[in-house]
């Protein structure tokens, strides 16, 4: 199976749902989630790095990047719940050879949001790992 946005999204969502089956996951931005906890997973800033361009100007590698926003409003444990869910997503991304390059959090008092960004370089013949541990 080649790397695709949907395949990566599905792997990450399945990893989250294995431990937290009630988490609402979406690839569409929701300003105010109606259910908690919720995850917003999207592909960001994909590029074809110039250093990987061949002499015939055919790009055989590109950089793929994803962002996940985890929002929780659980009283007294929103922060730990959000970080636990992000840890599951991080393990799924790591199994797909993505590495985290940014992590930040936002505490608005009534809800806690943690944001992680992951990226990797994908070659023209790369296929997704078939075995992974979550």
CSV table of C-alpha atoms in Angstrom, one decimal:
chain,number,residue,atom,x,y,z
A,1,UNK,CA,0.0,0.0,0.0
A,2,UNK,CA,1.4,3.4,-0.9
A,3,UNK,CA,1.4,6.3,1.5
A,4,UNK,CA,-1.8,8.3,1.1
A,5,UNK,CA,-3.4,10.9,3.3
A,6,UNK,CA,-6.4,8.6,4.0
A,7,UNK,CA,-4.1,5.6,4.8
A,8,UNK,CA,-2.1,7.6,7.4
A,9,UNK,CA,-5.3,9.1,8.8
A,10,UNK,CA,-6.9,5.7,9.2
A,11,UNK,CA,-3.9,4.2,10.9
A,12,UNK,CA,-3.7,7.0,13.4
A,13,UNK,CA,-7.5,7.0,14.1
A,14,UNK,CA,-7.4,3.2,14.6
A,15,UNK,CA,-4.6,3.5,17.1
A,16,UNK,CA,-6.5,6.2,19.1
A,17,UNK,CA,-9.8,4.2,19.0
A,18,UNK,CA,-8.0,1.1,20.3
A,19,UNK,CA,-7.7,2.8,23.7
A,20,UNK,CA,-10.3,5.6,23.5
A,21,UNK,CA,-13.2,4.3,21.4
A,22,UNK,CA,-15.3,7.3,22.2
A,23,UNK,CA,-12.9,10.0,20.8
A,24,UNK,CA,-14.4,11.9,18.0
A,25,UNK,CA,-11.9,12.1,15.1
A,26,UNK,CA,-12.2,14.2,12.0
A,27,UNK,CA,-10.1,15.6,9.2
A,28,UNK,CA,-12.3,18.7,9.0
A,29,UNK,CA,-11.6,21.6,11.3
A,30,UNK,CA,-14.3,22.2,14.0
A,31,UNK,CA,-13.9,25.4,15.9
A,32,UNK,CA,-16.1,24.2,18.8
A,33,UNK,CA,-16.3,20.4,19.0
A,34,UNK,CA,-19.7,19.2,20.1
A,35,UNK,CA,-18.3,16.1,21.8
A,36,UNK,CA,-15.2,15.6,23.9
A,37,UNK,CA,-12.5,14.4,23.7
A,38,UNK,CA,-12.0,15.2,20.0
A,39,UNK,CA,-9.2,15.0,17.5
A,40,UNK,CA,-8.6,17.0,14.4
A,41,UNK,CA,-6.1,15.4,12.1
A,42,UNK,CA,-5.0,17.1,8.9
A,43,UNK,CA,-2.2,17.0,6.3
A,44,UNK,CA,-0.1,20.2,6.3
A,45,UNK,CA,2.8,21.8,4.4
A,46,UNK,CA,3.7,18.9,2.1
A,47,UNK,CA,6.6,19.8,-0.2
A,48,UNK,CA,9.0,18.4,-2.6
A,49,UNK,CA,12.4,19.5,-1.2
A,50,UNK,CA,14.7,20.9,-3.8
A,51,UNK,CA,17.7,18.9,-2.6
A,52,UNK,CA,15.8,15.7,-3.7
A,53,UNK,CA,15.1,16.9,-7.3
A,54,UNK,CA,16.7,14.7,-9.9
A,55,UNK,CA,18.7,15.9,-12.9
A,56,UNK,CA,15.6,15.5,-15.1
A,57,UNK,CA,13.6,17.6,-12.6
A,58,UNK,CA,11.5,14.5,-11.6
A,59,UNK,CA,10.9,14.5,-7.9
A,60,UNK,CA,11.2,11.1,-6.4
A,61,UNK,CA,10.9,12.1,-2.8
A,62,UNK,CA,8.8,14.6,-0.9
A,63,UNK,CA,8.2,15.7,2.6
A,64,UNK,CA,4.8,14.7,4.2
A,65,UNK,CA,3.5,16.4,7.3
A,66,UNK,CA,0.5,16.0,9.5
A,67,UNK,CA,-1.0,18.0,12.4
A,68,UNK,CA,-3.2,16.6,15.2
A,69,UNK,CA,-5.1,18.7,17.6
A,70,UNK,CA,-6.5,16.9,20.7
A,71,UNK,CA,-9.2,18.7,22.7
A,72,UNK,CA,-10.5,17.5,26.1
A,73,UNK,CA,-12.8,19.2,28.6
A,74,UNK,CA,-12.7,16.4,31.3
A,75,UNK,CA,-12.9,18.1,34.7
A,76,UNK,CA,-9.6,18.0,36.5
A,77,UNK,CA,-8.0,15.6,34.0
A,78,UNK,CA,-8.3,17.3,30.6
A,79,UNK,CA,-4.6,17.9,30.3
A,80,UNK,CA,-3.6,14.3,31.0
A,81,UNK,CA,-6.4,12.9,28.8
A,82,UNK,CA,-5.3,15.1,25.9
A,83,UNK,CA,-1.6,14.1,26.3
A,84,UNK,CA,-2.5,10.4,26.6
A,85,UNK,CA,-4.5,10.5,23.3
A,86,UNK,CA,-1.6,12.4,21.7
A,87,UNK,CA,0.8,9.7,22.9
A,88,UNK,CA,-1.3,7.1,21.0
A,89,UNK,CA,-1.2,9.2,17.9
A,90,UNK,CA,2.5,9.8,18.3
A,91,UNK,CA,3.1,6.0,18.5
A,92,UNK,CA,1.1,5.5,15.3
A,93,UNK,CA,3.0,8.2,13.5
A,94,UNK,CA,6.3,6.8,14.7
A,95,UNK,CA,5.3,3.3,13.3
A,96,UNK,CA,4.8,5.0,10.0
A,97,UNK,CA,8.2,6.6,10.3
A,98,UNK,CA,6.9,10.1,11.0
A,99,UNK,CA,8.7,12.1,13.7
A,100,UNK,CA,7.3,14.9,15.8
A,101,UNK,CA,8.8,18.3,15.0
A,102,UNK,CA,6.5,20.5,17.1
A,103,UNK,CA,4.3,20.2,20.1
A,104,UNK,CA,2.3,22.9,21.9
A,105,UNK,CA,-0.7,23.2,24.2
A,106,UNK,CA,-3.5,25.7,24.9
A,107,UNK,CA,-5.3,25.8,28.2
A,108,UNK,CA,-8.5,27.9,27.9
A,109,UNK,CA,-9.8,27.1,31.4
A,110,UNK,CA,-12.8,25.0,30.3
A,111,UNK,CA,-10.9,22.9,27.8
A,112,UNK,CA,-7.3,21.8,27.1
A,113,UNK,CA,-5.8,21.5,23.6
A,114,UNK,CA,-2.6,19.8,22.7
A,115,UNK,CA,-1.2,20.1,19.1
A,116,UNK,CA,1.4,17.9,17.6
A,117,UNK,CA,3.0,18.1,14.2
A,118,UNK,CA,4.8,15.2,12.5
A,119,UNK,CA,6.7,14.8,9.2
A,120,UNK,CA,8.9,12.5,7.2
A,121,UNK,CA,10.4,12.2,3.7
A,122,UNK,CA,8.7,9.7,1.5
A,123,UNK,CA,10.4,8.2,-1.6
A,124,UNK,CA,8.7,7.2,-4.8
A,125,UNK,CA,8.6,3.5,-4.0
A,126,UNK,CA,7.8,3.7,-0.3
A,127,UNK,CA,5.1,1.5,1.1
A,128,UNK,CA,3.5,1.6,4.5
A,129,UNK,CA,4.7,-0.8,7.1
A,130,UNK,CA,2.4,-3.8,7.4
A,131,UNK,CA,3.2,-4.6,11.0
A,132,UNK,CA,2.9,-2.1,13.8
A,133,UNK,CA,2.4,-2.0,17.5
A,134,UNK,CA,0.1,0.4,19.2
